[in-house]
Short mmCIF file of C-alpha atoms in Angstrom, two decimals:
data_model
loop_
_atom_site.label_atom_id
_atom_site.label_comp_id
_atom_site.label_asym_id
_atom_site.label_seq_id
_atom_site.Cartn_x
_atom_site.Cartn_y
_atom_site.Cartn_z
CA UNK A 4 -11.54 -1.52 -1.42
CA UNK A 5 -8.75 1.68 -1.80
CA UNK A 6 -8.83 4.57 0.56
CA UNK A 7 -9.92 6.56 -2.90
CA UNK A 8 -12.88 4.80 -3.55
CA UNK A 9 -14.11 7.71 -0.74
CA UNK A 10 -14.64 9.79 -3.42
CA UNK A 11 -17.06 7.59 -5.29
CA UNK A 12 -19.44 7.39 -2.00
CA UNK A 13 -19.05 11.45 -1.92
CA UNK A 14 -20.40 11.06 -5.99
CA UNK A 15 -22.96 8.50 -5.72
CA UNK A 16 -24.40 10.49 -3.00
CA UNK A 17 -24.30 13.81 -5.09
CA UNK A 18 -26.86 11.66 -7.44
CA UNK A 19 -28.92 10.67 -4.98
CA UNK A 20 -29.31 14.69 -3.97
CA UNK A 21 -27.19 14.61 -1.04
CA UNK A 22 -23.77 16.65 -0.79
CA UNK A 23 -20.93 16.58 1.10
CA UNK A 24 -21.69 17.35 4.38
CA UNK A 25 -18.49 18.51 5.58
CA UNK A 26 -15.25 20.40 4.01
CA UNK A 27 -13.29 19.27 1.27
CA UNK A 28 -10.55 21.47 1.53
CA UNK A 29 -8.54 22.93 5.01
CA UNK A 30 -9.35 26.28 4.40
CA UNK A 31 -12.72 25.88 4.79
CA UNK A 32 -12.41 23.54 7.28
CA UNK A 33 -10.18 25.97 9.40
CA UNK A 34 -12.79 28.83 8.78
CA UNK A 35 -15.63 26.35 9.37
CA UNK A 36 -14.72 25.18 12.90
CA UNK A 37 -13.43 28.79 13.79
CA UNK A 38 -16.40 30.35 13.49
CA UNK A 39 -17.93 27.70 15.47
CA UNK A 40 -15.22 27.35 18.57
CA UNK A 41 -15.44 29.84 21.42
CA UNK A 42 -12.57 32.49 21.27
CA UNK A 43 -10.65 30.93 23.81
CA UNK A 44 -10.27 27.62 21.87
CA UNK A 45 -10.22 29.81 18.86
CA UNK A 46 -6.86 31.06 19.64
CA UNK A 47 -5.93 28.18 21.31
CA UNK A 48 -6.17 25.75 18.61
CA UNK A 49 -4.98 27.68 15.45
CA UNK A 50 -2.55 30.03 17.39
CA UNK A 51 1.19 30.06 17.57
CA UNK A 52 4.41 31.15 18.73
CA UNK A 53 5.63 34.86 18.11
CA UNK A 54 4.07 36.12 15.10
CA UNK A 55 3.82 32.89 13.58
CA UNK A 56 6.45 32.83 10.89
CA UNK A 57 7.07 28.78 12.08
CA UNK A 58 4.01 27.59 12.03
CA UNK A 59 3.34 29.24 8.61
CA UNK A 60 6.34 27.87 7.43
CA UNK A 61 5.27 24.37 8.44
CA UNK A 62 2.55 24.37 6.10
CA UNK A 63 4.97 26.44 3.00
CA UNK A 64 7.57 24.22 3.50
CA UNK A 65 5.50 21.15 1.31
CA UNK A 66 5.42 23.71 -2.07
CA UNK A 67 8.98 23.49 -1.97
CA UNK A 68 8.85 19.65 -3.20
CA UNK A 69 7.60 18.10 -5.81
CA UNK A 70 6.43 14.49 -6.15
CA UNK A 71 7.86 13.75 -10.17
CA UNK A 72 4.69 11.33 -12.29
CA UNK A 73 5.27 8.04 -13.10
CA UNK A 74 3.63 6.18 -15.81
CA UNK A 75 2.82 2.81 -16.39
CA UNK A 76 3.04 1.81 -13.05
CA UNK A 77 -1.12 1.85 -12.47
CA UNK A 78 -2.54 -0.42 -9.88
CA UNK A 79 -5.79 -0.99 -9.23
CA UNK A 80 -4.81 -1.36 -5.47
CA UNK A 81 -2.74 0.82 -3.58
CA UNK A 82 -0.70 -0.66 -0.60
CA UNK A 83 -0.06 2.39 2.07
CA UNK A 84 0.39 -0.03 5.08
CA UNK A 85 2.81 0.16 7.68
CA UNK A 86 3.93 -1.84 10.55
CA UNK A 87 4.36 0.33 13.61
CA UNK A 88 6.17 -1.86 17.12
CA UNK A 89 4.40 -4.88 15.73
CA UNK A 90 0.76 -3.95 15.31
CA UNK A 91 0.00 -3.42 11.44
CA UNK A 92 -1.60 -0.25 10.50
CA UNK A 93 -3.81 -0.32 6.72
CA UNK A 94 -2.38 3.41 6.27
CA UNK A 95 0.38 5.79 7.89
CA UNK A 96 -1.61 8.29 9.08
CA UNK A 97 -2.00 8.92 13.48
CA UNK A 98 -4.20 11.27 15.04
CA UNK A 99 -1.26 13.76 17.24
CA UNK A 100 -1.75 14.69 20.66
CA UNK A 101 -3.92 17.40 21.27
CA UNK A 102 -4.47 18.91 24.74
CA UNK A 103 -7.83 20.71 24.41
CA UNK A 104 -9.36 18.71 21.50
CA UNK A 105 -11.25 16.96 25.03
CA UNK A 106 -12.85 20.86 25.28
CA UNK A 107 -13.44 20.95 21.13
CA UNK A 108 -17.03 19.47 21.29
CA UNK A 109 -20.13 20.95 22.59
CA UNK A 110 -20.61 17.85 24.99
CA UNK A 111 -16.35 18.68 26.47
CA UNK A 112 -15.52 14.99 25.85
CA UNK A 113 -13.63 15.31 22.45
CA UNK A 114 -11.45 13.40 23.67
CA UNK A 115 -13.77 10.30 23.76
CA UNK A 116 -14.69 11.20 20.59
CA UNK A 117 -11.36 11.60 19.12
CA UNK A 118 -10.77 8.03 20.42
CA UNK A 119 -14.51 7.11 18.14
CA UNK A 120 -13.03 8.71 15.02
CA UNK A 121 -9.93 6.45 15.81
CA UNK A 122 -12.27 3.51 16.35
CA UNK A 123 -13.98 3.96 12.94
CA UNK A 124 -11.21 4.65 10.81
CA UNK A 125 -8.15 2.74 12.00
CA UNK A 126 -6.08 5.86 12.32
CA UNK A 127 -4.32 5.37 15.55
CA UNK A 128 -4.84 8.30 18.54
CA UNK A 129 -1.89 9.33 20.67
CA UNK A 130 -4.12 10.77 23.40
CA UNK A 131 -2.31 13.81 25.28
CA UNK A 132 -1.84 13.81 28.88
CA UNK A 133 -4.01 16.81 28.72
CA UNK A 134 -7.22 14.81 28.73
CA UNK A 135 -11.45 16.37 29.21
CA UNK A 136 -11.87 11.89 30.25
CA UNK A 137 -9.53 9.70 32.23
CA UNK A 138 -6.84 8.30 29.83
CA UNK A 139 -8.69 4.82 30.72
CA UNK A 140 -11.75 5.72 29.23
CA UNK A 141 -10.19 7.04 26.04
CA UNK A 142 -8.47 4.19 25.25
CA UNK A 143 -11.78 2.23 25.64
CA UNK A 144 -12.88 3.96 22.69
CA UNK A 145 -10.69 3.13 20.20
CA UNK A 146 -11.66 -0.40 19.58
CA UNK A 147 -9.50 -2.59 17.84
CA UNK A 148 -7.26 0.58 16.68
CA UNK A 149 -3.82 1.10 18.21
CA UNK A 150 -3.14 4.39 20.65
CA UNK A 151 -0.40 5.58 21.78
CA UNK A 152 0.07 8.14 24.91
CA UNK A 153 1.38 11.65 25.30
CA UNK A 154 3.13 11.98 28.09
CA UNK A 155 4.20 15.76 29.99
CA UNK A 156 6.64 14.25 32.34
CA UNK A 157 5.47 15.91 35.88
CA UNK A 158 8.20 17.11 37.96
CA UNK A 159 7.44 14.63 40.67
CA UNK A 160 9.01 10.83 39.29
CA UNK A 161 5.76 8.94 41.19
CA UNK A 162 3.24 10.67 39.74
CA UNK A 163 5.27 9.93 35.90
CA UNK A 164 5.45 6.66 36.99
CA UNK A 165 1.96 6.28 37.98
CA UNK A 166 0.42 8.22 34.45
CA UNK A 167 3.04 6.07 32.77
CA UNK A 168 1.60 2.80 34.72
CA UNK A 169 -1.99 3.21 34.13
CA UNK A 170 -1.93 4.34 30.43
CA UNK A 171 0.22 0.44 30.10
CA UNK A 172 -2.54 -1.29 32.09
CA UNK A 173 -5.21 0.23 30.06
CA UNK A 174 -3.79 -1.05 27.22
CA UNK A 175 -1.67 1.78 25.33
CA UNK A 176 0.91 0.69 22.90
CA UNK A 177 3.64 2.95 23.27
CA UNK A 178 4.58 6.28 25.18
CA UNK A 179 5.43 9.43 23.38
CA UNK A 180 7.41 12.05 25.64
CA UNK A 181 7.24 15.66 24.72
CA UNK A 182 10.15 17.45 24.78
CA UNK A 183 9.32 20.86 23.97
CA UNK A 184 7.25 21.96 26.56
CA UNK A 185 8.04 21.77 29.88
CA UNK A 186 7.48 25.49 29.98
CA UNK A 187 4.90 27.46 27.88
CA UNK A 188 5.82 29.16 24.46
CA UNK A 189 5.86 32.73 23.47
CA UNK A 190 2.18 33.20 22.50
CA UNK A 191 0.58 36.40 21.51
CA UNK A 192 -3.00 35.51 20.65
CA UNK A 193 -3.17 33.62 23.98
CA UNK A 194 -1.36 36.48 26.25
CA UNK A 195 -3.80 39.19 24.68
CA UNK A 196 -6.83 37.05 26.10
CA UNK A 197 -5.52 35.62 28.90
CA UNK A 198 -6.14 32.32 27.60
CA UNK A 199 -4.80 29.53 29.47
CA UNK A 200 -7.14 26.78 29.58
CA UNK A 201 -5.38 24.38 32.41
CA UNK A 202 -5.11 27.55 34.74
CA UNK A 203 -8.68 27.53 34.50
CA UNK A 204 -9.07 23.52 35.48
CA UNK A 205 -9.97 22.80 32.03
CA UNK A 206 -8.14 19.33 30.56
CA UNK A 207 -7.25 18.18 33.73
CA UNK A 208 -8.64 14.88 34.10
CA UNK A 209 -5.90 12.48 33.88
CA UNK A 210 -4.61 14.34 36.81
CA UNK A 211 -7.62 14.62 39.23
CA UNK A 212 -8.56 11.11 38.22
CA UNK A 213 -4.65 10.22 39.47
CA UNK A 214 -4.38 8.37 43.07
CA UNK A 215 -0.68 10.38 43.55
CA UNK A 216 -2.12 13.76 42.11
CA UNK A 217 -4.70 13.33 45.05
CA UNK A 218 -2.71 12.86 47.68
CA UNK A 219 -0.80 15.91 46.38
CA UNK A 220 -4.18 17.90 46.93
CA UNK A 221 -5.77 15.99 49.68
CA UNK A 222 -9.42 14.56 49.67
CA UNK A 223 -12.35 16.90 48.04
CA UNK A 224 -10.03 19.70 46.74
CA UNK A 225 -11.58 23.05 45.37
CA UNK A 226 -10.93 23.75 42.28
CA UNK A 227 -7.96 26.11 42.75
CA UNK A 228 -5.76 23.55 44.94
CA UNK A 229 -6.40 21.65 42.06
CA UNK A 230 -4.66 24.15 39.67
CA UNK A 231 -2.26 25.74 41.45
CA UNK A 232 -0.95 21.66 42.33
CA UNK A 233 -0.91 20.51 38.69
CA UNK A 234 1.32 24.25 38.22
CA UNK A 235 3.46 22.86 40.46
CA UNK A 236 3.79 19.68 38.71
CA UNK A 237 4.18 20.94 35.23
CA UNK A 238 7.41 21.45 33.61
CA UNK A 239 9.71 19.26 34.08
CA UNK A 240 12.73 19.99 32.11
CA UNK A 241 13.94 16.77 31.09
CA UNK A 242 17.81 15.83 29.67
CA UNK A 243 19.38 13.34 28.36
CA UNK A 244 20.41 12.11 32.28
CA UNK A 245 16.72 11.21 32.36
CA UNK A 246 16.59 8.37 29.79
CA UNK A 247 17.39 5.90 32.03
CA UNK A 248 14.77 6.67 34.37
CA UNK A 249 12.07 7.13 31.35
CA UNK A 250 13.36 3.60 30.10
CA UNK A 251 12.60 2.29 33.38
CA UNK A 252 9.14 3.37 33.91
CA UNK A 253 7.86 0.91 31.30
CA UNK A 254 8.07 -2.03 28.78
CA UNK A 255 6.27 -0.06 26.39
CA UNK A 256 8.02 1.08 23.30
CA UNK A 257 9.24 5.20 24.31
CA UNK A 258 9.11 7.52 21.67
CA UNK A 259 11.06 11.03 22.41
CA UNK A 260 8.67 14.39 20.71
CA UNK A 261 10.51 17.50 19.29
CA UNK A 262 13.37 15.58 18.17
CA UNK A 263 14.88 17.87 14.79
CA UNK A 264 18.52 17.64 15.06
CA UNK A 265 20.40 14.50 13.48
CA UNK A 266 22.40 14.32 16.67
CA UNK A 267 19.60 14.66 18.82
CA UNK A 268 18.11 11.76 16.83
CA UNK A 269 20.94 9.31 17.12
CA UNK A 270 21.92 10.21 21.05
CA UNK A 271 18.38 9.14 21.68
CA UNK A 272 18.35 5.98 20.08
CA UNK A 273 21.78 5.02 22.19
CA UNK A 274 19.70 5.69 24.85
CA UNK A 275 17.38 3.25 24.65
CA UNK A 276 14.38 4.78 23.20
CA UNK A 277 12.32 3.04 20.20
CA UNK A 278 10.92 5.90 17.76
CA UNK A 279 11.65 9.42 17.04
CA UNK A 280 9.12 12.16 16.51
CA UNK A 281 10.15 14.68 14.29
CA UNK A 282 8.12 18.03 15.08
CA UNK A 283 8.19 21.09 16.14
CA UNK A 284 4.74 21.05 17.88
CA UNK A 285 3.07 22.62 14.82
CA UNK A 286 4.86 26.19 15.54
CA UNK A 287 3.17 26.51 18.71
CA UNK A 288 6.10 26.44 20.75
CA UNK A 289 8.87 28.36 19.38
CA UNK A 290 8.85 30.74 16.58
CA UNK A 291 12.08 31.26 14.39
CA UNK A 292 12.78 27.29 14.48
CA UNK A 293 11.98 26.90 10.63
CA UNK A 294 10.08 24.30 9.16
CA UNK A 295 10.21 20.55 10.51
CA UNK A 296 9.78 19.56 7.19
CA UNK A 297 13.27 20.80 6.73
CA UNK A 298 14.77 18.97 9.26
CA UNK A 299 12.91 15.50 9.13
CA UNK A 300 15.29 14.27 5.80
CA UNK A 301 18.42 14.84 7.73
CA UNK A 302 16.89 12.84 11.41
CA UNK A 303 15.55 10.06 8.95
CA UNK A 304 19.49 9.70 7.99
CA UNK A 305 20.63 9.03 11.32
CA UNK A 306 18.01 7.08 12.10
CA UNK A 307 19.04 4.51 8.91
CA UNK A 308 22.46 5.15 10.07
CA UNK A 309 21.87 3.48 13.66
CA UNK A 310 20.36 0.41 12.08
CA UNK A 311 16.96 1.86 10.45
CA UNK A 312 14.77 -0.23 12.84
CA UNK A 313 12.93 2.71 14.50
CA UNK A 314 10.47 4.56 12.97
CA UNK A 315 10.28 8.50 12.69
CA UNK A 316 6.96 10.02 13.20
CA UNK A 317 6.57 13.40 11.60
CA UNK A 318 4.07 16.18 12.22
CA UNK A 319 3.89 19.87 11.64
CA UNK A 320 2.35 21.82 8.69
CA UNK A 321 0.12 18.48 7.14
CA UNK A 322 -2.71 19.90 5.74
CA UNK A 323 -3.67 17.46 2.76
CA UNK A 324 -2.47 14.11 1.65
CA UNK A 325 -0.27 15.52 -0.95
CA UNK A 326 1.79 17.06 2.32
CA UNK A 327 1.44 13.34 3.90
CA UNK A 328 3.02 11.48 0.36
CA UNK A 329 5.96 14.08 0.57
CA UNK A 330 6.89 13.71 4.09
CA UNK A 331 6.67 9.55 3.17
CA UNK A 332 8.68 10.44 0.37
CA UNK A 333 11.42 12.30 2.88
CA UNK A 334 11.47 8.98 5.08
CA UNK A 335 8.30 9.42 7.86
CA UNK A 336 7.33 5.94 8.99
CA UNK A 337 3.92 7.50 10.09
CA UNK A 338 2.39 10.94 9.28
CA UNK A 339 0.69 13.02 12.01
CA UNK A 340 -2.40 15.60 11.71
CA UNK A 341 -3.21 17.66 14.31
CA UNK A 342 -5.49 21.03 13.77
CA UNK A 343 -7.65 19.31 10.68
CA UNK A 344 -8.99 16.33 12.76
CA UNK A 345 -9.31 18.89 15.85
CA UNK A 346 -11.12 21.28 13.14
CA UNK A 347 -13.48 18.36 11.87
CA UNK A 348 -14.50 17.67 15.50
CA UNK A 349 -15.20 20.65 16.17
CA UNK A 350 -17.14 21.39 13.25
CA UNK A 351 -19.06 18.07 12.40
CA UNK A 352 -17.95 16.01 15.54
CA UNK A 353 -17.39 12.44 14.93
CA UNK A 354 -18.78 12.17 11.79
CA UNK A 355 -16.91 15.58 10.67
CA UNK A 356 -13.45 14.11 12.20
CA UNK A 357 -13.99 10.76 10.40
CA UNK A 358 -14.84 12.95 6.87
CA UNK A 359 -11.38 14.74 7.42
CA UNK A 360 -8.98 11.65 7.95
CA UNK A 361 -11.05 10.05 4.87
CA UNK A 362 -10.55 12.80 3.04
CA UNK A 363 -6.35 12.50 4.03
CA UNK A 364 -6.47 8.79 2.91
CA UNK A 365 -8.22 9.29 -0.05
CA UNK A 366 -6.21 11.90 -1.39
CA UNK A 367 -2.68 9.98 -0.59
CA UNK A 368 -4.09 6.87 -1.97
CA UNK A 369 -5.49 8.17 -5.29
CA UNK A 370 -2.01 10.57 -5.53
CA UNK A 371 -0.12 7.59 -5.08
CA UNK A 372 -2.10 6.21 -7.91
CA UNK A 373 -2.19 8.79 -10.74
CA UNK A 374 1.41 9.33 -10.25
CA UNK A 375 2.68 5.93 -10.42
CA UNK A 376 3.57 4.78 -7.04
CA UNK A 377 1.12 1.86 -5.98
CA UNK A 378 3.00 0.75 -2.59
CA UNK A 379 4.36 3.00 0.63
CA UNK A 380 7.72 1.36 -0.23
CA UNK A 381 7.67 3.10 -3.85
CA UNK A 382 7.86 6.78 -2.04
CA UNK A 383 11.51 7.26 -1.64
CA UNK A 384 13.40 10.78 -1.85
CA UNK A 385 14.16 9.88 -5.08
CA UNK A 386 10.37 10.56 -6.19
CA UNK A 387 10.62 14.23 -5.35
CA UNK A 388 12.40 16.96 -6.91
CA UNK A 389 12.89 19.93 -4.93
CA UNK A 390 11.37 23.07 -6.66
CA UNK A 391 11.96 25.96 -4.64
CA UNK A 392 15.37 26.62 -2.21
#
């Protein structure tokens, strides 16, 4: 069975009376689960930095390539499998970390159910440290289906050490550090309503389920102790003196978030660190940055240039599978969504969430097939043609 074959179920259910339940394309998907999210998540979720100009260009960037037909080359079977730090994935898509999807369902445990919609379609989670559940009961959810975890690094090294400790024993498979935000972005839609969902003890539970957060607060805390310790904890701002100590925390495989520059890229595989994730946290962070589309072809060449073992992860601006065979095309080992799965959740829950990645599979796989490239390996730079400057 191919990822496309989706699209006959969606028919042969048309004949039997019954449409698509859920949004075929992200526009209305976005509008869908907008109107449906409170404004606070509203803004939160499909907000970014400054006016926006980055995270617009995130999702512009893709029209600027274009993937160039090739004929007889059919396949009746598409091979989009990748191997990620040993564990072998039937498609490159991962689910990116997320810190309120855990507040995106009307029950507040999306992030549960993100771990279900990673469970039922083998698209791997990388659950945030910004969690609704305990990071131990999130991973539980995801059956047979890798996950990786997001790690903030907290400004005190036991409490990283002891996030870092239980997401191994639960049974993660690697640790992604974020880079990018040890301190908050420039966010308008967010400032105008005062919208700060940790400040108001939302996504907290990975902390207040954390035996070194609590003695931090002390037994029973109120709610406000709670927040105004995690403040205290958050933002560490991390350099490249810190590897070590990162590397040392765990036997996991690291992967280093936010990573755009080729020297950035190369500096932290000397380090010691096993992946790069190129990103630019979807344009929430820092307007003015440009598309990471832009920069992922030049961090894929240093990464070949160090020896080409570690894969590069790539979000920012994916909105369809036609944006996921480019950024193949441009060298991503793996592909990262963010806002549509969020969106689907939100809108249709599991089932919604599971409809959207679907959708992203189908699309790359029957792409790859009408154009003429029937394996992951066939998408090289050489299969795009840039249209646009």
């Amino acid at each position: 069975m191919s990822f496309g074959d989706y699209q006959i179920e969606l028919y042969l259910g048309a004949l039997g009376g019954v449409l698509p339940a859920h949004p075929l394309t992200h526009a209305e998907l976005e509008a869908g689960a907008l109107a449906v999210l409170p404004p606070e998540l509203r803004t939160y979720v499909a907000g970014g930095a400054g006016d926006e100009a980055t995270q617009r260009a995130n999702v512009t960037a893709f029209e600027r390539w274009a993937l160039v037909p090739r004929m007889l080359n059919a396949r009746t079977e598409r091979d989009l499998s990748v191997e990620l730090f040993g564990k072998h994935l039937a498609s490159p898509l991962m689910m990116a970390p997320v810190g309120v999807v855990g507040l995106c369902t009307l029950d507040q445990h999306g992030d549960v159910h993100a771990a279900e919609v990673s469970a039922a379609t083998g698209v791997p989670l990388i659950g945030s440290t910004l969690m609704s559940d305990p990071l131990e009961d999130v991973v539980a959810a995801t059956g047979d289906t890798p996950a990786w975890f997001q790690l903030y690094t907290p400004k005190s090294r036991e409490l990283a050490a002891s996030l870092v400790s239980r997401a191994e024993r639960a049974g993660y498979d690697a640790l992604v550090v974020t880079l990018d935000t040890w301190v908050p972005g420039w966010r308008p839609r967010d400032l105008a309503s005062g919208n700060f969902p940790q400040l108001r003890g939302k996504a907290l539970a990975n902390y207040t389920s954390d035996p070194v957060f609590a003695e931090m607060t002390g037994p029973d805390p109120d709610p406000a102790t709670v927040v105004f310790t995690w403040v205290g904890q958050f933002g560490n701002p991390l350099t490249w003196d810190d590897l070590p100590w990162l590397r040392s925390l765990t036997d996991l495989p690291i992967v280093l978030k936010g990573i755009c520059h080729p020297d950035d890229a190369r500096r932290a595989l000397d380090g010691g660190v096993d992946g790069i994730y190129c990103s630019n946290h979807g344009g929430r962070q820092a307007n003015g940055g440009g598309a990471a589309l832009d920069w992922l072809p030049g961090v894929v060449d240093a990464v070949a240039a160090h020896g080409g073992d570690a894969p590069v992860v790539f979000d920012s601006g994916v909105r369809s599978g036609a944006d996921v065979v480019k950024a193949l095309a441009l060298g991503a080992t793996a592909v990262a969504v963010g806002r549509p799965y969020v969106y689907g959740l939100a809108l249709g829950g599991v089932p919604g969430a599971v409809h959207v990645l679907r959708a992203l599979q189908a699309e790359t796989d029957l792409i790859m097939a009408v154009d003429g490239y029937p394996n992951r390996a066939d998408l090289t730079r050489d299969a795009l043609v840039r249209t646009m400057p």
